[in-house]
Coordinates of C-alpha atoms in Angstrom, one line a residue:
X1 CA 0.0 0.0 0.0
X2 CA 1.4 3.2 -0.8
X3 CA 2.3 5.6 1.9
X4 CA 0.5 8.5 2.7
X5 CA 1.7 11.9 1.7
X6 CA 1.6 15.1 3.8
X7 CA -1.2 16.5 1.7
X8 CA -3.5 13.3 1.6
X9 CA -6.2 14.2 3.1
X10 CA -6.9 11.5 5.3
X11 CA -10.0 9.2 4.9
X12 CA -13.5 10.3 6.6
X13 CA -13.3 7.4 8.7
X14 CA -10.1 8.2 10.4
X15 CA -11.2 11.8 11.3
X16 CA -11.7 12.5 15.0
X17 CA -14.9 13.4 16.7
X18 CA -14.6 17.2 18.0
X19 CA -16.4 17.6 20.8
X20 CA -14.7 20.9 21.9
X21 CA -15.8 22.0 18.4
X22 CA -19.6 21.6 19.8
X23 CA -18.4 23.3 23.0
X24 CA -17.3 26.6 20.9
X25 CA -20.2 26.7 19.1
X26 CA -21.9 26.4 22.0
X27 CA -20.1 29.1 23.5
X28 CA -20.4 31.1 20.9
X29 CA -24.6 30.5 21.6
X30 CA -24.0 31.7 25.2
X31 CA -22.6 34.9 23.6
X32 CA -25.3 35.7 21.2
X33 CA -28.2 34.7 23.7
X34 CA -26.1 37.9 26.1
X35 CA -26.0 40.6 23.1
X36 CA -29.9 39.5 22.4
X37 CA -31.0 40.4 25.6
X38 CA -29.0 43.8 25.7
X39 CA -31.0 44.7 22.4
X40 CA -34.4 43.1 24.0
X41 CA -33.1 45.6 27.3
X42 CA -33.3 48.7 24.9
X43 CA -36.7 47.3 23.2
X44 CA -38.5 47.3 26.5
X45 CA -36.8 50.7 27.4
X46 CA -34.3 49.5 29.8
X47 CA -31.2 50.8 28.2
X48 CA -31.5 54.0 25.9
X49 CA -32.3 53.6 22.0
X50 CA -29.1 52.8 20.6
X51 CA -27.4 50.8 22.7
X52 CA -26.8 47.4 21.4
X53 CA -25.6 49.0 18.2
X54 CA -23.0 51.3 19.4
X55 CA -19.4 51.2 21.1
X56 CA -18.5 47.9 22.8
X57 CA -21.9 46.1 22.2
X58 CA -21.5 46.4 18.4
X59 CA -17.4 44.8 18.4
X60 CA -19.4 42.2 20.7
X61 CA -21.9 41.2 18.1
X62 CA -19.7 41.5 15.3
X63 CA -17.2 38.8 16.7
X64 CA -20.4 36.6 17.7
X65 CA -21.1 36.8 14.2
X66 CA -17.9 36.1 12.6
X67 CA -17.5 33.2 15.0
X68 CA -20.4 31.9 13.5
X69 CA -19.4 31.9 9.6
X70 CA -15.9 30.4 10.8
X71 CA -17.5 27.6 12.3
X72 CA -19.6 27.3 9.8
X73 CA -16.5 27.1 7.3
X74 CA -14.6 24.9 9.6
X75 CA -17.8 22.0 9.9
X76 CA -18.4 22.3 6.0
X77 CA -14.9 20.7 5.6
X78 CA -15.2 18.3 7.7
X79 CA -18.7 17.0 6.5
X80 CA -18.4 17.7 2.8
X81 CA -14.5 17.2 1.7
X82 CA -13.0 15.3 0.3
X83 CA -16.4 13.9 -0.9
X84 CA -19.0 15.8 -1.1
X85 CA -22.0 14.8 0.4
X86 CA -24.6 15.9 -1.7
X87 CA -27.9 14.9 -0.3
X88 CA -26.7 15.5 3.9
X89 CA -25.8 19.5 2.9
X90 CA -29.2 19.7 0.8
X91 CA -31.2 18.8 3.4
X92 CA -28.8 21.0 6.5
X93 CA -29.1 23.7 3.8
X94 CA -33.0 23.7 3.4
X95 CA -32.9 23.6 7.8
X96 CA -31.5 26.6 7.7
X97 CA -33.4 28.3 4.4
X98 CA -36.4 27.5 6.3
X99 CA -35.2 28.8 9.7
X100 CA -34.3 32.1 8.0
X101 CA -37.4 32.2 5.9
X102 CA -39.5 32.0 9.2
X103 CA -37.4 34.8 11.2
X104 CA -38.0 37.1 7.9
X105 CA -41.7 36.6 8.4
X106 CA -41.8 36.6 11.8
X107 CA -39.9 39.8 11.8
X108 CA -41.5 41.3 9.6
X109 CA -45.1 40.7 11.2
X110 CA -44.0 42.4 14.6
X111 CA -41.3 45.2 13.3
X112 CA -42.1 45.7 10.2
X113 CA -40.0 48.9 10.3
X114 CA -36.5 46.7 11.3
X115 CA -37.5 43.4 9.6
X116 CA -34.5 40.9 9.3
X117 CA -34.4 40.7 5.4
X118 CA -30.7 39.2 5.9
X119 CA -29.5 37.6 8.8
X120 CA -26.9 35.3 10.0
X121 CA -29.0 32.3 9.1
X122 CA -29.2 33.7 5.7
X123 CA -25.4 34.7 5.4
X124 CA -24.7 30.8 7.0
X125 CA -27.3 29.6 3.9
X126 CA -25.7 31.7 0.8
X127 CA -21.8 31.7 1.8
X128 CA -22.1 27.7 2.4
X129 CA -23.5 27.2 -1.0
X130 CA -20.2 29.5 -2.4
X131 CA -18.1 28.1 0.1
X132 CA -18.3 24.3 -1.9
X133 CA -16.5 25.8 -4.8
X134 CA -13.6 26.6 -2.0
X135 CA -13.7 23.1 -0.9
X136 CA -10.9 22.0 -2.9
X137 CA -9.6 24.5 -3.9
X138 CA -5.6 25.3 -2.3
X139 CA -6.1 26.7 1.5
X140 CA -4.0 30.1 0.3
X141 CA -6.1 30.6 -2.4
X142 CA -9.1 30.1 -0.7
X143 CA -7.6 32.8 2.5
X144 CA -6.9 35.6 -0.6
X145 CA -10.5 35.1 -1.3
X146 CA -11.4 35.6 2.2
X147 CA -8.8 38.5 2.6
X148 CA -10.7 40.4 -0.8
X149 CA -13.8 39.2 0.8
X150 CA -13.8 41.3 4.2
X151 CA -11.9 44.2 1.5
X152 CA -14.3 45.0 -1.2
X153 CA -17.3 46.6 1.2
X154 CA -14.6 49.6 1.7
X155 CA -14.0 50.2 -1.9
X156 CA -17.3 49.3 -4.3
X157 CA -19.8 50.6 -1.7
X158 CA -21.9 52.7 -4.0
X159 CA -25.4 53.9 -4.6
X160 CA -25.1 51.6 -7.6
X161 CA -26.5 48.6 -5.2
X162 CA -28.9 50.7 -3.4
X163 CA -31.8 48.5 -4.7
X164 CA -33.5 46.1 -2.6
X165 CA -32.1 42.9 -4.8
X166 CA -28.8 43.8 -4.2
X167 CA -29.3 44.2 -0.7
X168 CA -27.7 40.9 0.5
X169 CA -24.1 42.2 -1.0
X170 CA -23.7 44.5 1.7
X171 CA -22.3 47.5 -1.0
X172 CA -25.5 49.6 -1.0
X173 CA -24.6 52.9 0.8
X174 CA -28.1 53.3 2.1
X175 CA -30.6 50.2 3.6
X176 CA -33.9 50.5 5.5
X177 CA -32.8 49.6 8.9
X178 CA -32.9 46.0 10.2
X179 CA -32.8 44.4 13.5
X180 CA -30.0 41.6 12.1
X181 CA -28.3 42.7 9.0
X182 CA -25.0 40.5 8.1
X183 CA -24.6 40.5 4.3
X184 CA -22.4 38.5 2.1
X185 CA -19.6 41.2 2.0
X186 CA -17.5 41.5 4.4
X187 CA -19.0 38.5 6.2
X188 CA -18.3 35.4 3.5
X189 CA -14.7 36.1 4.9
X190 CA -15.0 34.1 8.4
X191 CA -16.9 31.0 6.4
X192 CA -13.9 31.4 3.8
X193 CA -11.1 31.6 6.5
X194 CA -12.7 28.6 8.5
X195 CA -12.6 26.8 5.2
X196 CA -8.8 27.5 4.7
X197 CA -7.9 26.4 8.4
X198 CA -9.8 23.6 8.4
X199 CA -8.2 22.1 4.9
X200 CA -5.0 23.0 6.0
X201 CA -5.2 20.7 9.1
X202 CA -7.1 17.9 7.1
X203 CA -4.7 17.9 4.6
X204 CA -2.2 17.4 7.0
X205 CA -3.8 15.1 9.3
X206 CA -3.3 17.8 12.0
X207 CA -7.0 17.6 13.8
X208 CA -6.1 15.4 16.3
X209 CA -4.9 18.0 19.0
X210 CA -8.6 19.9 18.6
X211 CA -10.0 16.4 19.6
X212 CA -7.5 16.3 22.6
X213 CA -9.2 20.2 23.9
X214 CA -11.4 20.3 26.7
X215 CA -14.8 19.7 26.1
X216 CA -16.8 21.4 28.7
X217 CA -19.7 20.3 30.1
X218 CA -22.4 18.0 28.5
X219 CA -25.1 20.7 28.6
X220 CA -23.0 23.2 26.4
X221 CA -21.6 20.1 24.2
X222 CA -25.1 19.3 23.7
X223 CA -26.4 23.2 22.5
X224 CA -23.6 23.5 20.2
X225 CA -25.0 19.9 18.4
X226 CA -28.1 21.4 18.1
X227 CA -27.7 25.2 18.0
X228 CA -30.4 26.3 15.1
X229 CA -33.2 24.9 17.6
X230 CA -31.1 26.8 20.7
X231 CA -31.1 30.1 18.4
X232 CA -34.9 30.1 17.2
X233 CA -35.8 29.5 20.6
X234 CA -34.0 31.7 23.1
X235 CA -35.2 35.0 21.8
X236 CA -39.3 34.0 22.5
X237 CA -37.7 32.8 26.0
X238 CA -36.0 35.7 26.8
X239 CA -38.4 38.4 25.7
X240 CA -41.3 36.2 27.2
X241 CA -39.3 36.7 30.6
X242 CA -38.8 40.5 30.1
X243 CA -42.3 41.1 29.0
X244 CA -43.5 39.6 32.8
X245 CA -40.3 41.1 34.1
X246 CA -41.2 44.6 33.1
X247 CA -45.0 44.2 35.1
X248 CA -42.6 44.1 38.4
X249 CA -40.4 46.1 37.4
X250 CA -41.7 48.5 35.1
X251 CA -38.8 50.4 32.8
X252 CA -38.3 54.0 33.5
X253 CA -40.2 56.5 31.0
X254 CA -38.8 57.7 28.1
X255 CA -37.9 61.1 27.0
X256 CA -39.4 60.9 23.8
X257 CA -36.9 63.5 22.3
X258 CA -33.8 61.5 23.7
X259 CA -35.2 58.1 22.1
X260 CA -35.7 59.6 18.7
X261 CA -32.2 61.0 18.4
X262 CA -30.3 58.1 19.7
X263 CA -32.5 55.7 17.4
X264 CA -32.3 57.9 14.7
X265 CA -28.5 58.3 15.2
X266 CA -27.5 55.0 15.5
X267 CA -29.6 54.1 12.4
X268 CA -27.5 56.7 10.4
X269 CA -24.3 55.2 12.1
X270 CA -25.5 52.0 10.7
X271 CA -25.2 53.0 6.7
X272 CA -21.8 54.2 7.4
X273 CA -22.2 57.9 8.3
X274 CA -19.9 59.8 10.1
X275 CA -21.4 61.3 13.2
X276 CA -21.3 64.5 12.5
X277 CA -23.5 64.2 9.3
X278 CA -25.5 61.8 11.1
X279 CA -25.8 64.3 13.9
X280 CA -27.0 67.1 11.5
X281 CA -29.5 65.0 9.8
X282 CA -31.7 63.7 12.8
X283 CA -31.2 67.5 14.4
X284 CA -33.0 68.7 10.8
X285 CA -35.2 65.9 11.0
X286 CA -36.5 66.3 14.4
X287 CA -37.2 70.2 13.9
X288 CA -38.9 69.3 10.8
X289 CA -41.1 66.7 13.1
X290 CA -42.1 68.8 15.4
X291 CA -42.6 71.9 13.0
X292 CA -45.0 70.2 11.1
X293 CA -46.8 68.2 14.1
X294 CA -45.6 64.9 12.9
X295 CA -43.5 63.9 15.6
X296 CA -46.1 62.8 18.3
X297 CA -48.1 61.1 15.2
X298 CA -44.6 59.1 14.3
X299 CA -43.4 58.4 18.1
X300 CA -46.9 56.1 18.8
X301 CA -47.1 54.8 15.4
X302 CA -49.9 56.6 13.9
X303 CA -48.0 57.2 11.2
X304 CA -45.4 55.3 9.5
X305 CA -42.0 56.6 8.4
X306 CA -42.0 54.3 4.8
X307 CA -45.7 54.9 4.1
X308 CA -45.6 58.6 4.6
X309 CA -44.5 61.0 1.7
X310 CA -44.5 63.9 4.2
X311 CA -41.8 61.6 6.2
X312 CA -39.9 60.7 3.3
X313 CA -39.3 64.0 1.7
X314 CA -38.3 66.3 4.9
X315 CA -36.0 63.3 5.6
X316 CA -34.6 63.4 1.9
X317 CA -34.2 67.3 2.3
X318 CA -32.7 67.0 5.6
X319 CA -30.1 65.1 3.7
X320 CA -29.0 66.7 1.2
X321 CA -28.9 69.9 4.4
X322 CA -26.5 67.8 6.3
X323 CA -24.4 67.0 3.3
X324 CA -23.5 70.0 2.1
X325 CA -22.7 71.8 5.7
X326 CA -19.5 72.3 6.6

């Protein structure tokens, strides 16, 4: 029998189990479920508008996330390559199209004005689907991809992709705002760079010292197994327990004024704004609001801001004002 190279990859058989891949993931579930309930804090009013999106909470979700697509990456070696698998990753994939269909519906029932049109589960569906042309493809060409991946949202962003089918892209410069946006670009990058690690220690039979990592405990091993059912549940647990929560303890009220700029602030922050422009705009906007007696109306939802041409053109006029101060 011939001997086995250094690039063989070895046969599916022979790979370990990685139980302390199960414990990262479900780590990684832990994490998620903790920036969750910051941004179900700020929707009961706990924590001002703006919160979850800003300063350390937004690093925090944007690692959760990119843990995520690594993992992702990492497993889709280790179940699809050498051989792909055809039938096993059809039916994980339609799991997860499903999962994500039902979030964008579900969504989109209750905040219609923050829907999730493109969420993790989505960017986990489309960048595994391009990940299989990575699979066997050389690791450091497969990391350059990655490397342009996280690279071209700073230098095609343009108005070009504003429209709503070129959303998932993540190059439009301006998107209605979302509750869980994390679109192909930058975010294919982590699936791609789990890819590249993980074929680089397949290839050289190198997986054995992940198998030899702690584990953790059974009830963490076990979430990361099954962390789509762990992810579509914990959010209807922990805003069930804040809604009763907030009967005891009722959040303080809110200055209406204070919650408009920080939400409207942290939206503009969100398409990329600096925050000076961002902080002209919602000052324009607000003055316009109360001017015309639409803020009261907007603040309880009699009116809505995408339904309203009255909303829609002081907002558009407001920003061309805040472009061209100094």
């Amino acid at each position: 029998m011939a001997e086995q190279t250094e690039h063989t990859p070895p046969s599916r058989p022979s790979r370990p189990r990685l139980p302390a891949l199960d414990a990262v993931r479900g780590l990684a579930l832990i994490a998620m479920a903790t920036y969750h309930f910051s941004w179900d804090l700020e929707f009961f009013g706990y924590l001002e508008p703006g919160s979850s999106t800003q300063g350390f909470l937004r690093v925090y979700a944007r690692l959760i996330a990119s843990t995520f697509l690594f993992l992702a990456g990492f497993s889709l070696v280790l179940a699809q390559y050498p051989t792909l698998r055809l039938q096993p990753f059809l039916r994980r994939l339609g799991v997860i199209v499903a999962a994500a269909a039902t979030i964008s519906v579900a969504t989109y029932w209750f905040t219609p004005d923050s829907w999730i049109f493109f969420g993790i589960l989505h960017a986990i569906a489309v960048s595994s689907v391009v990940g299989l042309l990575f699979l066997k493809a050389p690791f450091i060409v497969t990391l350059v991809a990655a490397a342009v991946a996280f690279t071209l949202p700073t230098v095609l962003r343009s108005s070009s992709f504003d429209a709503p089918y070129f959303w998932f892209l993540g190059l439009s410069e301006t998107l209605p705002r979302s509750n869980d946006y994390v679109p192909l670009l930058p975010w294919i990058g982590a699936l791609l760079t789990g890819i590249a690690l993980a074929r680089f220690l397949v290839d050289r039979d190198r997986l054995g010292w992940i198998a030899r990592l702690p584990a953790g405990p059974n009830w963490l091993r076990w979430g990361g197994r099954h962390s789509l059912t762990v992810y579509l549940l914990h959010q209807p647990v922990l805003i069930a327990g804040l809604f009763l929560a907030s009967y005891v303890v009722p959040p303080p009220a809110a200055d209406p004024v204070a919650s408009y700029m920080g939400s409207c602030q942290a939206s503009c922050a969100e398409q990329g704004n600096e925050a000076g422009l961002c902080a002209r705009f919602c000052d324009c906007t607000l003055e316009r609001l109360q001017a015309e007696n639409l803020f009261a109306p907007l603040q309880s939802g009699a009116i809505l801001p995408d339904q309203d041409a009255r909303i829609q053109t002081l907002a558009e006029e407001c920003t061309l004002r805040s472009q061209s101060a100094p």
